[in-house]
mmCIF file of C-alpha atoms in Angstrom:
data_model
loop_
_atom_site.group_PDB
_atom_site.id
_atom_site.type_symbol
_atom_site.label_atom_id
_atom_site.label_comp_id
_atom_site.label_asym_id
_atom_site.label_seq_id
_atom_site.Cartn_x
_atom_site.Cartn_y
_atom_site.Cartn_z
ATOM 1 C CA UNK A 1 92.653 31.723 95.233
ATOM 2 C CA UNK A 2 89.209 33.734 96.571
ATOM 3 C CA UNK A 3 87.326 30.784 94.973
ATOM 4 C CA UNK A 4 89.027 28.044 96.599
ATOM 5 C CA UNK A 5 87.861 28.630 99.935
ATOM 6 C CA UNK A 6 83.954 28.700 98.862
ATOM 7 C CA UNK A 7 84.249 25.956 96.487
ATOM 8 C CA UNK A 8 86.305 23.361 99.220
ATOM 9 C CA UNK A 9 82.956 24.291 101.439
ATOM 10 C CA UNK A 10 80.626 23.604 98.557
ATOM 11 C CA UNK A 11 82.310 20.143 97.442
ATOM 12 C CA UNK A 12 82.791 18.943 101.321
ATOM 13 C CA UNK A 13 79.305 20.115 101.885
ATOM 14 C CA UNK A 14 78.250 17.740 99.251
ATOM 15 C CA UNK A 15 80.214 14.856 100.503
ATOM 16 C CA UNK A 16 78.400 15.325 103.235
ATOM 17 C CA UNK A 17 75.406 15.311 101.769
ATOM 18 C CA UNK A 18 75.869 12.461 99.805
ATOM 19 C CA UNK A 19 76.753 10.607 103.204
ATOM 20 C CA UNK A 20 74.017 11.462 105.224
ATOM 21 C CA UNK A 21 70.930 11.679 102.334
ATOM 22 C CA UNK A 22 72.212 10.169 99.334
ATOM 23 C CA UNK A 23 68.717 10.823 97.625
ATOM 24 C CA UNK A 24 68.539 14.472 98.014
ATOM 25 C CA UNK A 25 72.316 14.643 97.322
ATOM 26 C CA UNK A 26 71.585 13.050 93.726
ATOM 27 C CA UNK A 27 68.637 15.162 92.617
ATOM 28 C CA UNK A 28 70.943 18.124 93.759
ATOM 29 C CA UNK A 29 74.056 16.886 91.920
ATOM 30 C CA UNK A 30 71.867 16.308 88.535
ATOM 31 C CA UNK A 31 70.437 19.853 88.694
ATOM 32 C CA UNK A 32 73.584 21.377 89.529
ATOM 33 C CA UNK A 33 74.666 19.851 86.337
ATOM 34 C CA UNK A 34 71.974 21.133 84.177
ATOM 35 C CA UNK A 35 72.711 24.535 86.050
ATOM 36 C CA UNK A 36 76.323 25.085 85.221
ATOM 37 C CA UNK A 37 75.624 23.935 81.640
ATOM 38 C CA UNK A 38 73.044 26.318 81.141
ATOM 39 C CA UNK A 39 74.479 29.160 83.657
ATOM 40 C CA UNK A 40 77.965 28.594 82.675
ATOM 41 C CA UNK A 41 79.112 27.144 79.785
ATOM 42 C CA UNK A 42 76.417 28.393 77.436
ATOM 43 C CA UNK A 43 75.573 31.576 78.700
ATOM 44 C CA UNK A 44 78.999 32.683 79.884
ATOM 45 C CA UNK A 45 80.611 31.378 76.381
ATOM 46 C CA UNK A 46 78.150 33.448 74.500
ATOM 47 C CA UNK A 47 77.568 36.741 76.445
ATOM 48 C CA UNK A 48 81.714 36.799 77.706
ATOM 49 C CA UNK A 49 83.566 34.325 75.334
ATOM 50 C CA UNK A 50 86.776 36.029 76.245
ATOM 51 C CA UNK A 51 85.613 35.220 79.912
ATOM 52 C CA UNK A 52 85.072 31.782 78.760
ATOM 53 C CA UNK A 53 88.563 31.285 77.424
ATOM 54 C CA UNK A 54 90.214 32.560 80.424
ATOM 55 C CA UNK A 55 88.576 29.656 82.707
ATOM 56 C CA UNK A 56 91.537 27.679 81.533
ATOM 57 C CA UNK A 57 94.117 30.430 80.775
ATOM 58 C CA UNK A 58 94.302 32.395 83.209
ATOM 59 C CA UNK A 59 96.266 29.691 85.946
ATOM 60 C CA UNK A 60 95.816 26.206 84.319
ATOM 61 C CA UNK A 61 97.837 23.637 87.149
ATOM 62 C CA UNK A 62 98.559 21.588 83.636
ATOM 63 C CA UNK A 63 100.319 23.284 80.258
ATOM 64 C CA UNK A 64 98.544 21.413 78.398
ATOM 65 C CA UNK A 65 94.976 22.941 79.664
ATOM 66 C CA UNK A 66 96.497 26.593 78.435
ATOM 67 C CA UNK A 67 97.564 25.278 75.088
ATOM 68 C CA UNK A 68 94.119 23.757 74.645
ATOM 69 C CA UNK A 69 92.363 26.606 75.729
ATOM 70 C CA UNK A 70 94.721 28.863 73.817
ATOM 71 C CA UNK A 71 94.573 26.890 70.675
ATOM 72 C CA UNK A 72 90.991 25.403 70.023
ATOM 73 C CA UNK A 73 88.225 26.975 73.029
ATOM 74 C CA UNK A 74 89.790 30.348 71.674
ATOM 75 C CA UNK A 75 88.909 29.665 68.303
ATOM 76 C CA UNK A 76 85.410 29.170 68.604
ATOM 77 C CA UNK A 77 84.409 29.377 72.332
ATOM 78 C CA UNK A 78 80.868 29.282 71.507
ATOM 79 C CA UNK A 79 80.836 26.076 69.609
ATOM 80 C CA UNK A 80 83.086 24.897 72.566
ATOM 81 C CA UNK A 81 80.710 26.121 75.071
ATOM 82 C CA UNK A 82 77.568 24.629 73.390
ATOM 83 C CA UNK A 83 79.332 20.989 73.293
ATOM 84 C CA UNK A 84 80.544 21.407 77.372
ATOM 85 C CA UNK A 85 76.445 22.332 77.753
ATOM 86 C CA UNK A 86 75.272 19.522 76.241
ATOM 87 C CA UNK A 87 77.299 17.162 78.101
ATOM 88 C CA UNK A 88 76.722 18.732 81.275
ATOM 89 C CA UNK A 89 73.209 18.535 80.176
ATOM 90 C CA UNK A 90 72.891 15.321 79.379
ATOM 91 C CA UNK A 91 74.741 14.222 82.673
ATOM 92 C CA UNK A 92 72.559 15.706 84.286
ATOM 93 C CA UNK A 93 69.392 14.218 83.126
ATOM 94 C CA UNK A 94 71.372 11.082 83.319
ATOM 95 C CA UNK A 95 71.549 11.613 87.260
ATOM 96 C CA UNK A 96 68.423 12.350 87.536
ATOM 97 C CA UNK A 97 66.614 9.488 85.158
ATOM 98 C CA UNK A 98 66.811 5.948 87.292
ATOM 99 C CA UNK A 99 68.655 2.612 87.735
ATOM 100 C CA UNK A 100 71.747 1.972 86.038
ATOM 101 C CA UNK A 101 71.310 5.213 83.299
ATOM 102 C CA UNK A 102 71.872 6.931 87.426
ATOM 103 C CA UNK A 103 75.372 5.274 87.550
ATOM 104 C CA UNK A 104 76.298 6.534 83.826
ATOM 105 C CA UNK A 105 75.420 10.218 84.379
ATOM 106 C CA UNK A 106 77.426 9.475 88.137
ATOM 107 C CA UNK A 107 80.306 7.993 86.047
ATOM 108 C CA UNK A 108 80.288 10.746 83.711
ATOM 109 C CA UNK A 109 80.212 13.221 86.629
ATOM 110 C CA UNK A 110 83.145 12.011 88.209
ATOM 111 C CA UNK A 111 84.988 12.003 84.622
ATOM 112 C CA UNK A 112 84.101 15.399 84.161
ATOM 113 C CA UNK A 113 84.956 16.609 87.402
ATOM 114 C CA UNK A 114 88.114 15.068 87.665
ATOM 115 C CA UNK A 115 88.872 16.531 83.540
ATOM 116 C CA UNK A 116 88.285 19.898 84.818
ATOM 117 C CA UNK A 117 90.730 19.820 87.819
ATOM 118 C CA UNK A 118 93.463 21.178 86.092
ATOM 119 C CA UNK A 119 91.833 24.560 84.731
ATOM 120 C CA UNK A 120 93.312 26.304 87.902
ATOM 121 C CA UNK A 121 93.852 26.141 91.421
ATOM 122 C CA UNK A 122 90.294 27.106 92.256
ATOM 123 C CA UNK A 123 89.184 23.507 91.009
ATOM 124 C CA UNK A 124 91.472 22.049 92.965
ATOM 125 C CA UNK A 125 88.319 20.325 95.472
ATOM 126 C CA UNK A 126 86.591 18.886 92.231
ATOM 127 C CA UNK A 127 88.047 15.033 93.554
ATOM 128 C CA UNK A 128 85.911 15.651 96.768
ATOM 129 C CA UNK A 129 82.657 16.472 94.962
ATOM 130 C CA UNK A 130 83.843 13.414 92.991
ATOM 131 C CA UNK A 131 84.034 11.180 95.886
ATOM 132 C CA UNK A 132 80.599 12.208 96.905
ATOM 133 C CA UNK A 133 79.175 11.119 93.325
ATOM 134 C CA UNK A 134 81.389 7.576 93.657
ATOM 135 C CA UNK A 135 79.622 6.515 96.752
ATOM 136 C CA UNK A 136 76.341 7.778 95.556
ATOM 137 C CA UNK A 137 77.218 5.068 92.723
ATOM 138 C CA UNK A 138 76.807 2.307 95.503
ATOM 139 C CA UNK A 139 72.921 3.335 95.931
ATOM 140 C CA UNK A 140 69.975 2.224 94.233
ATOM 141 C CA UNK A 141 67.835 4.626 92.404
ATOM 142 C CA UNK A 142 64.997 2.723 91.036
ATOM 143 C CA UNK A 143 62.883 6.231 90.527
ATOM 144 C CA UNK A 144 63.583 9.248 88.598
ATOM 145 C CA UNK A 145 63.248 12.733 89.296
ATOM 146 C CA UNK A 146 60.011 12.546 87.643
ATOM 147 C CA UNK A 147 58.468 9.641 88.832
ATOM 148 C CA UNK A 148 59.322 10.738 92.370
ATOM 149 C CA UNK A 149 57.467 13.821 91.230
ATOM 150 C CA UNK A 150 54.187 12.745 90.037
ATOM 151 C CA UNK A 151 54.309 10.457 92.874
ATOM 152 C CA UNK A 152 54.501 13.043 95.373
ATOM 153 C CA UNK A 153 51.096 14.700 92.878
ATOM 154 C CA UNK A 154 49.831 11.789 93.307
ATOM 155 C CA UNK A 155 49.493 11.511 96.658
ATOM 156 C CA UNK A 156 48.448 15.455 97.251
ATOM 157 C CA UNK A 157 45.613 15.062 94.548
ATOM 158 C CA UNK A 158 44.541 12.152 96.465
ATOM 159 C CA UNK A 159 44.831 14.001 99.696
ATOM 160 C CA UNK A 160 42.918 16.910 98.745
ATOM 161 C CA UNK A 161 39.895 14.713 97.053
ATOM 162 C CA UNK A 162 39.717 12.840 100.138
ATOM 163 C CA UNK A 163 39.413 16.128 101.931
ATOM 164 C CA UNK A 164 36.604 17.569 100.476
#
């Protein structure tokens, strides 16, 4: 229950987010992404697999999250945790690439999010980060992360020639 609280201001803070600057809200929601795959699911299933299991035994709002943890993450929680990484991962890059590949990683974002609910009460405000990923789904994002990036080099290589 001492995670709810944080996580209901993290998701609604994101919402908002995605309301008011929908372009800083995806490059945040893609790296997040590539964050928890890398932070969570691949570090945390290799250093703590026991830890790892527990995500969805310890208070799963669904049976059938317990018997799946119980019954298959259990048995190999590292091989789990590598395949929940690379997912992650590769929504993530999704968000952050451009045009429609945007809406796929923001699909697969919402599907994940909403998948997850069930591990336990603390996931419980998943649907509102969710939300915030569905409208981002009504922007455009003709850039990626990258080109947005050497853009932005661009410009302060230019800058600095032209200052000298």
């Amino acid at each position: 229950m001492e995670q709810l609280i944080p996580w209901l201001v993290f998701c609604t803070a994101f919402l908002a987010l995605s309301l008011w600057k929908p372009g800083a809200a995806r490059i945040f929601l893609g790296l997040f992404f590539i964050l928890m795959a890398v932070a969570v699911n691949l570090v945390l299933s290799f250093v703590a697999p026991e830890l790892f299991v527990s995500l969805g035994t310890d208070d799963p709002l669904v049976p059938f999250y317990m018997w799946v943890f119980q019954n298959v993450v259990a048995l190999l929680p590292q091989g789990v945790g590598v395949l929940a990484a690379a997912g992650e991962l590769a929504v993530g890059l999704l968000i952050l690439s451009r045009g429609r590949r945007v809406n796929i990683g923001l699909a697969s974002a919402i599907a994940f999010l909403l998948l997850i609910t069930p591990v336990g009460l603390w996931t419980l405000p998943n649907p509102v980060m969710a939300v915030g990923a569905a409208w981002l789904m009504t922007r455009n994002f003709p850039r990626s992360l990258a080109q947005m990036l050497r853009a932005r080099r661009g410009r302060t290589i230019g800058r600095t020639a032209l200052e000298q």
